[in-house]
Amino acid sequence: GGRRGGARGRGRGMVLIPPQNFGIVEVDLYRSGQPHTLNFPFLEKLRLKKIIHLELDLPTDFVNWVSEQRIELVNLADVGKLSPWKPISEEVVVEGLRLLLDPKNYPLLVMCNLGRHRTGTMIGCLRKLQRWHLSCILDEYRRHASSKFRLINEQFVELFDVDLVHVPQQCPEWFRPLPMLRAA
C-alpha cells in the first residue's frame, strides 16, 4: 500500500527540487526562474496546463520537456524591447494578466530567467489589480528579487493603470478584486 517513488515512478524517495525563486502566488498559480532538468520532476507534480515565459531564450531541454508534458507554452518576451531599463512592456503585462484571469489556463506557471524582475513585475501588477496595498506588493517583489530589486520595476507597478485590464465574468476562484471606492 501507500504511494511511493518519484515523478513517473523513477526511484523511491526521489527528492523533488523546485526551480530557483519558486513561489506559490495563488491556488494553482506559481512563479519561478528558468527550471533545469533536475526541477522537472517537481514541476510534473503541479500538473501544469500553461506556462507564461517572459524571456527570449528557451533552453532546448525545457522546450522538449514542456512538449512531452503537453503543457502549452506562451512566450511573451518583448522581442527587440528587452533592456535593463525597460524590462517589460505594458502590452506584455496586459496580455499576461488576460491569461492569468482565464480559469481555463490553470494550473499555470509564470517565469523568466531568474524569476525576479519580469515575473516580479507581472505578479506585482496582478497584485495591484487585486487592490493590494503598494507596500505589500513591493515587499513581495523584493522577497523574490532580494538585493537585486530594481526601482524601475517598482515604479512600473506603482504607475501601472489597472483600467487597461479587462476583468472577465469568469475568473479563477481566488480572484476577488476589492470594489473601487466611488465618490458620492
PDB file of C-alpha atoms in Angstrom:
ATOM      1  CA  GLY A   1       0.000   0.000   0.000  1.00  0.00           C
ATOM      2  CA  GLY A   2       0.876   3.669   0.095  1.00  0.00           C
ATOM      3  CA  ARG A   3       2.294   5.918  -2.567  1.00  0.00           C
ATOM      4  CA  ARG A   4       5.991   5.584  -3.271  1.00  0.00           C
ATOM      5  CA  GLY A   5       8.525   6.727  -5.750  1.00  0.00           C
ATOM      6  CA  GLY A   6       9.120   9.981  -7.535  1.00  0.00           C
ATOM      7  CA  ALA A   7       7.574  11.502 -10.590  1.00  0.00           C
ATOM      8  CA  ARG A   8       6.577   8.804 -13.082  1.00  0.00           C
ATOM      9  CA  GLY A   9       7.818   6.151 -10.654  1.00  0.00           C
ATOM     10  CA  ARG A  10      11.500   6.990 -11.106  1.00  0.00           C
ATOM     11  CA  GLY A  11      13.229   5.773  -7.969  1.00  0.00           C
ATOM     12  CA  ARG A  12      11.964   5.587  -4.432  1.00  0.00           C
ATOM     13  CA  GLY A  13      12.064   8.627  -2.211  1.00  0.00           C
ATOM     14  CA  MET A  14      13.112  10.885  -5.087  1.00  0.00           C
ATOM     15  CA  VAL A  15      13.961  14.364  -3.856  1.00  0.00           C
ATOM     16  CA  LEU A  16      11.785  16.964  -5.567  1.00  0.00           C
ATOM     17  CA  ILE A  17      13.669  20.209  -6.192  1.00  0.00           C
ATOM     18  CA  PRO A  18      11.725  23.370  -7.087  1.00  0.00           C
ATOM     19  CA  PRO A  19      13.160  25.815  -9.639  1.00  0.00           C
ATOM     20  CA  GLN A  20      15.053  28.883  -8.471  1.00  0.00           C
ATOM     21  CA  ASN A  21      12.811  31.525  -6.918  1.00  0.00           C
ATOM     22  CA  PHE A  22       9.774  29.210  -6.962  1.00  0.00           C
ATOM     23  CA  GLY A  23       6.715  30.553  -5.211  1.00  0.00           C
ATOM     24  CA  ILE A  24       3.012  29.924  -4.850  1.00  0.00           C
ATOM     25  CA  VAL A  25       1.181  33.096  -5.888  1.00  0.00           C
ATOM     26  CA  GLU A  26      -2.394  31.816  -5.517  1.00  0.00           C
ATOM     27  CA  VAL A  27      -4.162  28.443  -5.767  1.00  0.00           C
ATOM     28  CA  ASP A  28      -2.719  26.726  -8.882  1.00  0.00           C
ATOM     29  CA  LEU A  29      -0.725  29.864  -9.827  1.00  0.00           C
ATOM     30  CA  TYR A  30       3.045  29.605  -9.463  1.00  0.00           C
ATOM     31  CA  ARG A  31       6.132  31.678 -10.266  1.00  0.00           C
ATOM     32  CA  SER A  32       9.762  30.742 -10.784  1.00  0.00           C
ATOM     33  CA  GLY A  33      13.022  31.224 -12.581  1.00  0.00           C
ATOM     34  CA  GLN A  34      14.025  29.087 -15.570  1.00  0.00           C
ATOM     35  CA  PRO A  35      13.811  25.427 -14.497  1.00  0.00           C
ATOM     36  CA  HIS A  36      16.607  22.952 -15.127  1.00  0.00           C
ATOM     37  CA  THR A  37      16.301  19.225 -15.779  1.00  0.00           C
ATOM     38  CA  LEU A  38      16.560  18.399 -12.071  1.00  0.00           C
ATOM     39  CA  ASN A  39      13.461  20.597 -11.432  1.00  0.00           C
ATOM     40  CA  PHE A  40      11.233  18.773 -13.945  1.00  0.00           C
ATOM     41  CA  PRO A  41      10.018  16.044 -11.522  1.00  0.00           C
ATOM     42  CA  PHE A  42       8.917  18.768  -9.075  1.00  0.00           C
ATOM     43  CA  LEU A  43       7.074  20.665 -11.820  1.00  0.00           C
ATOM     44  CA  GLU A  44       5.395  17.450 -13.021  1.00  0.00           C
ATOM     45  CA  LYS A  45       3.693  17.235  -9.616  1.00  0.00           C
ATOM     46  CA  LEU A  46       1.995  20.607 -10.316  1.00  0.00           C
ATOM     47  CA  ARG A  47       0.199  19.185 -13.405  1.00  0.00           C
ATOM     48  CA  LEU A  48       0.662  22.483 -15.233  1.00  0.00           C
ATOM     49  CA  LYS A  49      -1.663  23.318 -18.107  1.00  0.00           C
ATOM     50  CA  LYS A  50       0.105  26.504 -19.225  1.00  0.00           C
ATOM     51  CA  ILE A  51       3.442  28.304 -18.750  1.00  0.00           C
ATOM     52  CA  ILE A  52       3.881  32.011 -19.418  1.00  0.00           C
ATOM     53  CA  HIS A  53       7.549  32.533 -20.298  1.00  0.00           C
ATOM     54  CA  LEU A  54       8.841  36.125 -20.241  1.00  0.00           C
ATOM     55  CA  GLU A  55      12.302  35.552 -21.762  1.00  0.00           C
ATOM     56  CA  LEU A  56      13.662  35.345 -25.290  1.00  0.00           C
ATOM     57  CA  ASP A  57      15.869  32.308 -24.680  1.00  0.00           C
ATOM     58  CA  LEU A  58      14.147  28.953 -24.311  1.00  0.00           C
ATOM     59  CA  PRO A  59      16.565  26.105 -23.493  1.00  0.00           C
ATOM     60  CA  THR A  60      16.014  23.069 -25.726  1.00  0.00           C
ATOM     61  CA  ASP A  61      15.685  20.606 -22.822  1.00  0.00           C
ATOM     62  CA  PHE A  62      12.964  22.817 -21.327  1.00  0.00           C
ATOM     63  CA  VAL A  63      11.067  23.139 -24.636  1.00  0.00           C
ATOM     64  CA  ASN A  64      11.270  19.355 -25.124  1.00  0.00           C
ATOM     65  CA  TRP A  65      10.044  18.691 -21.568  1.00  0.00           C
ATOM     66  CA  VAL A  66       7.102  21.120 -21.991  1.00  0.00           C
ATOM     67  CA  SER A  67       6.129  19.377 -25.233  1.00  0.00           C
ATOM     68  CA  GLU A  68       6.484  15.935 -23.646  1.00  0.00           C
ATOM     69  CA  GLN A  69       4.233  17.040 -20.753  1.00  0.00           C
ATOM     70  CA  ARG A  70       1.646  18.532 -23.152  1.00  0.00           C
ATOM     71  CA  ILE A  71       1.895  21.919 -21.444  1.00  0.00           C
ATOM     72  CA  GLU A  72       1.010  24.975 -23.513  1.00  0.00           C
ATOM     73  CA  LEU A  73       3.968  27.359 -23.589  1.00  0.00           C
ATOM     74  CA  VAL A  74       3.173  31.038 -24.167  1.00  0.00           C
ATOM     75  CA  ASN A  75       6.228  33.163 -24.812  1.00  0.00           C
ATOM     76  CA  LEU A  76       5.514  36.808 -24.049  1.00  0.00           C
ATOM     77  CA  ALA A  77       9.073  38.068 -24.406  1.00  0.00           C
ATOM     78  CA  ASP A  78       9.224  41.600 -25.796  1.00  0.00           C
ATOM     79  CA  VAL A  79      11.350  40.903 -28.871  1.00  0.00           C
ATOM     80  CA  GLY A  80      13.628  43.848 -29.546  1.00  0.00           C
ATOM     81  CA  LYS A  81      12.425  45.752 -26.467  1.00  0.00           C
ATOM     82  CA  LEU A  82      14.238  43.921 -23.656  1.00  0.00           C
ATOM     83  CA  SER A  83      16.772  46.071 -21.853  1.00  0.00           C
ATOM     84  CA  PRO A  84      17.617  46.605 -18.201  1.00  0.00           C
ATOM     85  CA  TRP A  85      15.896  49.996 -18.354  1.00  0.00           C
ATOM     86  CA  LYS A  86      12.633  48.808 -19.894  1.00  0.00           C
ATOM     87  CA  PRO A  87      12.408  45.187 -18.815  1.00  0.00           C
ATOM     88  CA  ILE A  88       8.747  44.562 -19.644  1.00  0.00           C
ATOM     89  CA  SER A  89       6.153  46.487 -21.619  1.00  0.00           C
ATOM     90  CA  GLU A  90       2.647  47.473 -20.673  1.00  0.00           C
ATOM     91  CA  GLU A  91       1.353  45.360 -23.587  1.00  0.00           C
ATOM     92  CA  VAL A  92       3.105  42.242 -22.279  1.00  0.00           C
ATOM     93  CA  VAL A  93       1.716  42.783 -18.768  1.00  0.00           C
ATOM     94  CA  VAL A  94      -1.834  43.350 -20.061  1.00  0.00           C
ATOM     95  CA  GLU A  95      -1.646  40.183 -22.201  1.00  0.00           C
ATOM     96  CA  GLY A  96      -0.119  38.226 -19.311  1.00  0.00           C
ATOM     97  CA  LEU A  97      -2.879  39.365 -16.949  1.00  0.00           C
ATOM     98  CA  ARG A  98      -5.503  38.388 -19.543  1.00  0.00           C
ATOM     99  CA  LEU A  99      -4.059  34.853 -19.440  1.00  0.00           C
ATOM    100  CA  LEU A 100      -3.842  34.895 -15.619  1.00  0.00           C
ATOM    101  CA  LEU A 101      -7.519  35.839 -15.313  1.00  0.00           C
ATOM    102  CA  ASP A 102      -8.720  32.957 -17.516  1.00  0.00           C
ATOM    103  CA  PRO A 103      -9.524  29.937 -15.306  1.00  0.00           C
ATOM    104  CA  LYS A 104      -9.124  27.595 -18.314  1.00  0.00           C
ATOM    105  CA  ASN A 105      -5.341  28.193 -18.131  1.00  0.00           C
ATOM    106  CA  TYR A 106      -4.834  26.639 -14.694  1.00  0.00           C
ATOM    107  CA  PRO A 107      -2.647  25.266 -13.155  1.00  0.00           C
ATOM    108  CA  LEU A 108      -0.276  27.931 -14.512  1.00  0.00           C
ATOM    109  CA  LEU A 109       3.369  28.966 -14.043  1.00  0.00           C
ATOM    110  CA  VAL A 110       4.774  32.460 -14.752  1.00  0.00           C
ATOM    111  CA  MET A 111       8.523  32.519 -15.261  1.00  0.00           C
ATOM    112  CA  CYS A 112      11.545  34.415 -16.523  1.00  0.00           C
ATOM    113  CA  ASN A 113      15.262  33.707 -16.358  1.00  0.00           C
ATOM    114  CA  LEU A 114      15.750  34.197 -12.601  1.00  0.00           C
ATOM    115  CA  GLY A 115      12.109  34.661 -11.547  1.00  0.00           C
ATOM    116  CA  ARG A 116      12.916  38.134 -10.255  1.00  0.00           C
ATOM    117  CA  HIS A 117      12.296  41.118 -12.490  1.00  0.00           C
ATOM    118  CA  ARG A 118       9.884  40.337 -15.340  1.00  0.00           C
ATOM    119  CA  THR A 119       7.988  37.742 -13.298  1.00  0.00           C
ATOM    120  CA  GLY A 120       8.007  40.058 -10.276  1.00  0.00           C
ATOM    121  CA  THR A 121       6.649  42.935 -12.341  1.00  0.00           C
ATOM    122  CA  MET A 122       3.874  40.763 -13.810  1.00  0.00           C
ATOM    123  CA  ILE A 123       2.870  39.427 -10.371  1.00  0.00           C
ATOM    124  CA  GLY A 124       3.120  42.940  -8.909  1.00  0.00           C
ATOM    125  CA  CYS A 125       0.635  44.199 -11.493  1.00  0.00           C
ATOM    126  CA  LEU A 126      -1.666  41.259 -10.677  1.00  0.00           C
ATOM    127  CA  ARG A 127      -1.482  42.258  -7.003  1.00  0.00           C
ATOM    128  CA  LYS A 128      -2.325  45.832  -7.951  1.00  0.00           C
ATOM    129  CA  LEU A 129      -5.350  44.523  -9.874  1.00  0.00           C
ATOM    130  CA  GLN A 130      -6.293  42.656  -6.678  1.00  0.00           C
ATOM    131  CA  ARG A 131      -6.097  46.025  -4.873  1.00  0.00           C
ATOM    132  CA  TRP A 132      -3.192  45.075  -2.639  1.00  0.00           C
ATOM    133  CA  HIS A 133      -1.525  47.969  -0.808  1.00  0.00           C
ATOM    134  CA  LEU A 134       1.575  49.140  -2.708  1.00  0.00           C
ATOM    135  CA  SER A 135       3.905  48.458   0.250  1.00  0.00           C
ATOM    136  CA  CYS A 136       2.703  44.810   0.325  1.00  0.00           C
ATOM    137  CA  ILE A 137       3.217  44.474  -3.439  1.00  0.00           C
ATOM    138  CA  LEU A 138       6.758  45.846  -3.219  1.00  0.00           C
ATOM    139  CA  ASP A 139       7.531  43.664  -0.201  1.00  0.00           C
ATOM    140  CA  GLU A 140       6.583  40.554  -2.219  1.00  0.00           C
ATOM    141  CA  TYR A 141       8.637  41.779  -5.209  1.00  0.00           C
ATOM    142  CA  ARG A 142      11.698  42.391  -3.014  1.00  0.00           C
ATOM    143  CA  ARG A 143      11.386  38.983  -1.314  1.00  0.00           C
ATOM    144  CA  HIS A 144      11.947  37.376  -4.722  1.00  0.00           C
ATOM    145  CA  ALA A 145      14.407  39.938  -6.122  1.00  0.00           C
ATOM    146  CA  SER A 146      16.377  40.281  -2.839  1.00  0.00           C
ATOM    147  CA  SER A 147      19.232  42.781  -3.138  1.00  0.00           C
ATOM    148  CA  LYS A 148      18.828  42.786  -6.942  1.00  0.00           C
ATOM    149  CA  PHE A 149      15.497  44.670  -6.861  1.00  0.00           C
ATOM    150  CA  ARG A 150      15.095  47.396  -9.478  1.00  0.00           C
ATOM    151  CA  LEU A 151      13.394  50.684  -8.720  1.00  0.00           C
ATOM    152  CA  ILE A 152      12.296  50.912 -12.375  1.00  0.00           C
ATOM    153  CA  ASN A 153      10.196  47.741 -11.887  1.00  0.00           C
ATOM    154  CA  GLU A 154       8.710  49.055  -8.659  1.00  0.00           C
ATOM    155  CA  GLN A 155       7.846  52.328 -10.382  1.00  0.00           C
ATOM    156  CA  PHE A 156       6.274  50.404 -13.288  1.00  0.00           C
ATOM    157  CA  VAL A 157       3.983  48.543 -10.876  1.00  0.00           C
ATOM    158  CA  GLU A 158       3.138  51.726  -8.979  1.00  0.00           C
ATOM    159  CA  LEU A 159       2.169  53.564 -12.172  1.00  0.00           C
ATOM    160  CA  PHE A 160       0.508  50.609 -13.931  1.00  0.00           C
ATOM    161  CA  ASP A 161      -3.040  51.501 -14.983  1.00  0.00           C
ATOM    162  CA  VAL A 162      -5.284  48.584 -13.945  1.00  0.00           C
ATOM    163  CA  ASP A 163      -8.063  50.047 -16.100  1.00  0.00           C
ATOM    164  CA  LEU A 164      -6.155  48.678 -19.128  1.00  0.00           C
ATOM    165  CA  VAL A 165      -7.043  45.155 -17.976  1.00  0.00           C
ATOM    166  CA  HIS A 166     -10.404  43.688 -18.900  1.00  0.00           C
ATOM    167  CA  VAL A 167     -11.617  41.558 -15.982  1.00  0.00           C
ATOM    168  CA  PRO A 168     -13.757  38.756 -17.447  1.00  0.00           C
ATOM    169  CA  GLN A 169     -17.031  37.462 -15.972  1.00  0.00           C
ATOM    170  CA  GLN A 170     -15.371  34.112 -15.217  1.00  0.00           C
ATOM    171  CA  CYS A 171     -12.122  34.474 -13.253  1.00  0.00           C
ATOM    172  CA  PRO A 172     -10.128  31.995 -11.179  1.00  0.00           C
ATOM    173  CA  GLU A 173     -11.802  31.234  -7.826  1.00  0.00           C
ATOM    174  CA  TRP A 174      -9.133  33.135  -5.891  1.00  0.00           C
ATOM    175  CA  PHE A 175      -9.536  36.374  -7.868  1.00  0.00           C
ATOM    176  CA  ARG A 176     -11.752  38.727  -5.922  1.00  0.00           C
ATOM    177  CA  PRO A 177     -10.707  42.312  -6.588  1.00  0.00           C
ATOM    178  CA  LEU A 178     -11.922  44.696  -3.953  1.00  0.00           C
ATOM    179  CA  PRO A 179     -14.513  47.115  -5.316  1.00  0.00           C
ATOM    180  CA  MET A 180     -13.240  50.560  -6.157  1.00  0.00           C
ATOM    181  CA  LEU A 181     -14.430  53.302  -3.847  1.00  0.00           C
ATOM    182  CA  ARG A 182     -16.666  55.662  -5.730  1.00  0.00           C
ATOM    183  CA  ALA A 183     -17.024  59.341  -4.924  1.00  0.00           C
ATOM    184  CA  ALA A 184     -20.564  60.247  -3.851  1.00  0.00           C
TER     185      ALA A 184
END
